[in-house]
PDB file of C-alpha atoms in Angstrom:
ATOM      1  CA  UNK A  50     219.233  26.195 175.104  1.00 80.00           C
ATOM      2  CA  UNK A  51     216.207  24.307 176.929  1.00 82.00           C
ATOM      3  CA  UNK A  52     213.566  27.325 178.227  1.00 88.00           C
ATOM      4  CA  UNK A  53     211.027  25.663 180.469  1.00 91.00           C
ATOM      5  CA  UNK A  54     206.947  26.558 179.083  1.00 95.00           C
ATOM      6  CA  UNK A  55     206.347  28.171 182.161  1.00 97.00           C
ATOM      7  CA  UNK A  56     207.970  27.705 186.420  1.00 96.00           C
ATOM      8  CA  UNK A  57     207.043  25.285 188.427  1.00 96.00           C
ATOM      9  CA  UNK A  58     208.888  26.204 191.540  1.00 96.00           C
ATOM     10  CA  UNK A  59     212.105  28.657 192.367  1.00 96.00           C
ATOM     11  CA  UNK A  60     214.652  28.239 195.020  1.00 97.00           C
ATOM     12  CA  UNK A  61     216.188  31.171 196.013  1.00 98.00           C
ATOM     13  CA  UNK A  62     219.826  30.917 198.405  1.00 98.00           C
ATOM     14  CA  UNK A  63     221.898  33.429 199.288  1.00 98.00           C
ATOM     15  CA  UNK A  64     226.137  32.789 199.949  1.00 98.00           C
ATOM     16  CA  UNK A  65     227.898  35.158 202.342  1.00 98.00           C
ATOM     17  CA  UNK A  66     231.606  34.247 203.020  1.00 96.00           C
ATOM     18  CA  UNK A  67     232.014  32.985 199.462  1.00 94.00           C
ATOM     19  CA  UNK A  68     233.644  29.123 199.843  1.00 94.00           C
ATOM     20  CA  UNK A  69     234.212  29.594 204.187  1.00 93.00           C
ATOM     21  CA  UNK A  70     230.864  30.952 204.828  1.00 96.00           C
ATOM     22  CA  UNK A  71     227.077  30.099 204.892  1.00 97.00           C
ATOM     23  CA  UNK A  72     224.280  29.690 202.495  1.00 98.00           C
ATOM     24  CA  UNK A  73     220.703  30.217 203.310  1.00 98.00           C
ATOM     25  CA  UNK A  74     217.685  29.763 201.223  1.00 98.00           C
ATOM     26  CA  UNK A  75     214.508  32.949 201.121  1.00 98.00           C
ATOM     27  CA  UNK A  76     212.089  30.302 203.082  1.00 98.00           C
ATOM     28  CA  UNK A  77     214.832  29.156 206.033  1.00 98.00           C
ATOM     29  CA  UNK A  78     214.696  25.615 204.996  1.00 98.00           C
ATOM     30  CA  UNK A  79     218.364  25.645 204.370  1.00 97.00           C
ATOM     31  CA  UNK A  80     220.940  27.127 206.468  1.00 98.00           C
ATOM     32  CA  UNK A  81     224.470  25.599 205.501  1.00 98.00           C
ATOM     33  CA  UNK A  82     228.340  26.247 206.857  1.00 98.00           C
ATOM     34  CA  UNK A  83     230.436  26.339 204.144  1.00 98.00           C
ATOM     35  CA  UNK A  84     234.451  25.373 204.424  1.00 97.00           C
ATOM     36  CA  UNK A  85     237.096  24.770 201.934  1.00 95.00           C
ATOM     37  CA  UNK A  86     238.037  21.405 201.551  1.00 94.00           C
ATOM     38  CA  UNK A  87     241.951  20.917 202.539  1.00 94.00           C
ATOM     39  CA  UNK A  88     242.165  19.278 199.507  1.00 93.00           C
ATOM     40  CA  UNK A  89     241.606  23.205 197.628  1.00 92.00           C
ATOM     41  CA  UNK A  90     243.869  25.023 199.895  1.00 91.00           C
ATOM     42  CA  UNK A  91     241.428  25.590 202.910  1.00 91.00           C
ATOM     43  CA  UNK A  92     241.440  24.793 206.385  1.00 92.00           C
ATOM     44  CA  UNK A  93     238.658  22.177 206.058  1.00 91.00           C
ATOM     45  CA  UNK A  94     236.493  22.097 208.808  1.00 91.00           C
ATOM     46  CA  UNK A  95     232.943  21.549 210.089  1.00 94.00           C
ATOM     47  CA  UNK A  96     231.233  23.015 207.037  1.00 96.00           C
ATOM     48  CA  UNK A  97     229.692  21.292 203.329  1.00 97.00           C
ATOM     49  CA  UNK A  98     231.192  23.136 200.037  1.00 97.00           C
ATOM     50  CA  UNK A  99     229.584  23.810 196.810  1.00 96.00           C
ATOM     51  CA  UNK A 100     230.336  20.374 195.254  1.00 97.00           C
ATOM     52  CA  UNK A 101     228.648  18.344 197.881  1.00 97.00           C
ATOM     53  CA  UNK A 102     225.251  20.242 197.586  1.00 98.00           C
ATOM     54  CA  UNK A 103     225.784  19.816 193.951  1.00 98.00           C
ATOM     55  CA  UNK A 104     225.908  16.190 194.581  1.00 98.00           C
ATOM     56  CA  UNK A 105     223.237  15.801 196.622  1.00 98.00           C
ATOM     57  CA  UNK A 106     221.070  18.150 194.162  1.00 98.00           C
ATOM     58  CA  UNK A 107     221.645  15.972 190.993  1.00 98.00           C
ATOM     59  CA  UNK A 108     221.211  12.500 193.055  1.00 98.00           C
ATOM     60  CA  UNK A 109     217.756  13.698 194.235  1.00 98.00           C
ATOM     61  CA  UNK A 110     216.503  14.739 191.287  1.00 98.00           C
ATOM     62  CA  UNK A 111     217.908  11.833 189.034  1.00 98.00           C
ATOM     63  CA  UNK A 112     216.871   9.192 191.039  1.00 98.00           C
ATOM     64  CA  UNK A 113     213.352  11.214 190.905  1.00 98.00           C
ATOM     65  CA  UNK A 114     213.382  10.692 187.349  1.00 98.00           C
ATOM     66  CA  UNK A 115     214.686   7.267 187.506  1.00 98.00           C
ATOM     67  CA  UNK A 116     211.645   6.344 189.041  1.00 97.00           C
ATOM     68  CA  UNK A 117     209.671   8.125 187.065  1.00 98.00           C
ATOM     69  CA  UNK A 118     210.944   6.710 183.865  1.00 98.00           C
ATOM     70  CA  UNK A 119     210.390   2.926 185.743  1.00 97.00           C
ATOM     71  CA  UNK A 120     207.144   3.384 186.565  1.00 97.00           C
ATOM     72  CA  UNK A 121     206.209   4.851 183.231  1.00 97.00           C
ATOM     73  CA  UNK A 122     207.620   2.052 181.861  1.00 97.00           C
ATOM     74  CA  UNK A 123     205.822  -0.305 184.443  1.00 97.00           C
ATOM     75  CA  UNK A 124     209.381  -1.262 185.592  1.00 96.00           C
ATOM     76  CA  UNK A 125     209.456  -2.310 189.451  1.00 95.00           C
ATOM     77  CA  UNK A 126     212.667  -2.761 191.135  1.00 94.00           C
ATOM     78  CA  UNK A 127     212.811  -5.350 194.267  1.00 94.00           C
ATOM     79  CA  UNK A 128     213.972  -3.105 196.250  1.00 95.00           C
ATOM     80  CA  UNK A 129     214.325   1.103 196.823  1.00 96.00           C
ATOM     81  CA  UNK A 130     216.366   2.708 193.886  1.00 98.00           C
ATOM     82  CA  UNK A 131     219.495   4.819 194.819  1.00 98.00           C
ATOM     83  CA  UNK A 132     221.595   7.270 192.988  1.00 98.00           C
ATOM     84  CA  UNK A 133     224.870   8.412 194.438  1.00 98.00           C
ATOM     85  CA  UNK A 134     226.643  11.676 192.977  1.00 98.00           C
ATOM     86  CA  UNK A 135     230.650  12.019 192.633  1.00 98.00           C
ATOM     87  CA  UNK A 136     231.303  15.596 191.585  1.00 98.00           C
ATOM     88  CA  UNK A 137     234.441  16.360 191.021  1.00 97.00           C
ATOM     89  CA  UNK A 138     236.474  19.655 190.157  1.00 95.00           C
ATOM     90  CA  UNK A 139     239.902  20.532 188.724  1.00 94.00           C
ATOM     91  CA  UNK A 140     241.466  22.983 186.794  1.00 95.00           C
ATOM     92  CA  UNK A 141     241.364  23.448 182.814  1.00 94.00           C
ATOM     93  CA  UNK A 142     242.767  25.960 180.633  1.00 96.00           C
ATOM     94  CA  UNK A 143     240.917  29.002 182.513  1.00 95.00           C
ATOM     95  CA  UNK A 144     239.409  28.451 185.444  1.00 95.00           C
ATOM     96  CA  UNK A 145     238.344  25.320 187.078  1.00 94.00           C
ATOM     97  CA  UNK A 146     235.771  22.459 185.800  1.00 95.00           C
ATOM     98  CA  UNK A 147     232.867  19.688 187.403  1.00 96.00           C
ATOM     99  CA  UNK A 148     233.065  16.124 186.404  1.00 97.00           C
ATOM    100  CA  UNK A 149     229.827  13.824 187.724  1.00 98.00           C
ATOM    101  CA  UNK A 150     229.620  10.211 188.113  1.00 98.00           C
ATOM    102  CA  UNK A 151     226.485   9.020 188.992  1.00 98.00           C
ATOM    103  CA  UNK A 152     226.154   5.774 189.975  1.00 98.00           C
ATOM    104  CA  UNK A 153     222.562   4.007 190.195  1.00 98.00           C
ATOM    105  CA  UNK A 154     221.519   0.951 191.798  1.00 98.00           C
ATOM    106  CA  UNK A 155     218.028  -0.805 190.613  1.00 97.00           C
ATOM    107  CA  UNK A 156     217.648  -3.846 192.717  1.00 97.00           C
ATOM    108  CA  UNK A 157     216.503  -6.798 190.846  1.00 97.00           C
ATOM    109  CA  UNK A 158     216.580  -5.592 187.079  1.00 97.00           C
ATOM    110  CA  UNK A 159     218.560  -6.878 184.906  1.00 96.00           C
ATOM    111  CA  UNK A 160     221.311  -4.723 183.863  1.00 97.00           C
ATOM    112  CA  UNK A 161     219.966  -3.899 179.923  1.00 97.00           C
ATOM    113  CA  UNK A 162     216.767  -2.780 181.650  1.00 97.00           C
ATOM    114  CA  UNK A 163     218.168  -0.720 183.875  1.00 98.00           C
ATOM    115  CA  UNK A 164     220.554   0.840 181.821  1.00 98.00           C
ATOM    116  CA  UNK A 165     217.306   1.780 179.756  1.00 98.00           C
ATOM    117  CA  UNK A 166     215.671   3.397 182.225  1.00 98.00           C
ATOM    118  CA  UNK A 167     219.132   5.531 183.584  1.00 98.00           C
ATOM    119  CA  UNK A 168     219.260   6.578 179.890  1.00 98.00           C
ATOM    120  CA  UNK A 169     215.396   7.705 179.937  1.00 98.00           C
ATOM    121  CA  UNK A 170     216.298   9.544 182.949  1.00 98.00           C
ATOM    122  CA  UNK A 171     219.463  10.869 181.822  1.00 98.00           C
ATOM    123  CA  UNK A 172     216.898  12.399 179.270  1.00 97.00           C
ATOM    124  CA  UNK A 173     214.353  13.897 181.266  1.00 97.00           C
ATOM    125  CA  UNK A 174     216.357  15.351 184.634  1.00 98.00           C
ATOM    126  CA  UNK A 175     216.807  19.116 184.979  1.00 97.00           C
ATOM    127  CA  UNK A 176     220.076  18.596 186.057  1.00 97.00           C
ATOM    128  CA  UNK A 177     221.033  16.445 183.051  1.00 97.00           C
ATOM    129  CA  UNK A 178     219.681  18.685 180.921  1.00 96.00           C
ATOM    130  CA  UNK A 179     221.209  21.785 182.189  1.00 95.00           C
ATOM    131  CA  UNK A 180     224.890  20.187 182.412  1.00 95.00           C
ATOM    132  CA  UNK A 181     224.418  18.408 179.076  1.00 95.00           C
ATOM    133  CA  UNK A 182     227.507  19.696 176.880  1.00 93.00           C
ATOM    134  CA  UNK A 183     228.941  21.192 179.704  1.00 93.00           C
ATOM    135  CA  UNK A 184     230.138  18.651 181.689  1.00 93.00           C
ATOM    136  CA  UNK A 185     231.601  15.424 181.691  1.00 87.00           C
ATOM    137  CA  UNK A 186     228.714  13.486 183.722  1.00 96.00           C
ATOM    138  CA  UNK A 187     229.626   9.030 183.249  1.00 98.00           C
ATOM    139  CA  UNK A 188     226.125   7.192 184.244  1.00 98.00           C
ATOM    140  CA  UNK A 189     227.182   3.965 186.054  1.00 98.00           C
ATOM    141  CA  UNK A 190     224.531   1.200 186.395  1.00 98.00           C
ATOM    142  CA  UNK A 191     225.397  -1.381 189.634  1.00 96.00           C
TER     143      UNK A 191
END
């Protein structure tokens, strides 16, 4: 198990309502409605669920390290980087399970070079390296 040396930041959020209610972080930067998808036996509705700020989580911080491994590497892409996050969840033996796709697009590289710098990143993202073993994640270069 990866232990960080010491913490650079904590978030702190708090869920009321469990999957039809809100979520709040400690500082008030993030207030969130939460609804079940139709597509899990809920209503739908107005609200995100967990998977979607999951998404949106991991896509930050890989393409954070994505550019950090490029510019490291004195890699410059012709154009701004993106990373977009498919998370998605189904049942297994006990319980339920997260697959990830991410899906990165590095204008102007070639596609061995960018594949080499989504691996280096792969390597170095919290989120990577906390799901590593865990969960399916597929890295998809465009």
């Amino acid at each position: 198990m990866l232990q960080p040396d010491k913490i650079l930041y904590e978030a702190e959020v708090t869920a009321t309502g469990g999957r039809d209610g809100k979520a709040a972080s400690d500082d008030g930067l993030l207030s969130v409605s939460l609804s079940l998808p139709k597509s899990l036996g809920g209503p739908g509705g107005p609200g995100t669920n967990p998977e979607q700020l999951f998404a949106a989580g991991y896509a930050a911080c890989f393409l954070g390290a994505v550019k950090l491994v490029a510019r490291t590497r004195k890699i410059t892409p012709s154009a701004e980087p993106t990373v977009a996050a498919k998370v998605g969840m189904g049942p297994v033996a006990v319980g339920y399970a997260l697959t990830v796709e991410l899906k990165v697009l590095l204008p102007g590289l070639e596609k061995s070079v960018a594949e080499e710098v989504v691996a280096g990143a792969h390597e170095r993202c919290p989120y990577s390296n906390a799901t590593r073993g865990n969960i399916d994640v597929k890295l998809t270069v465009l």
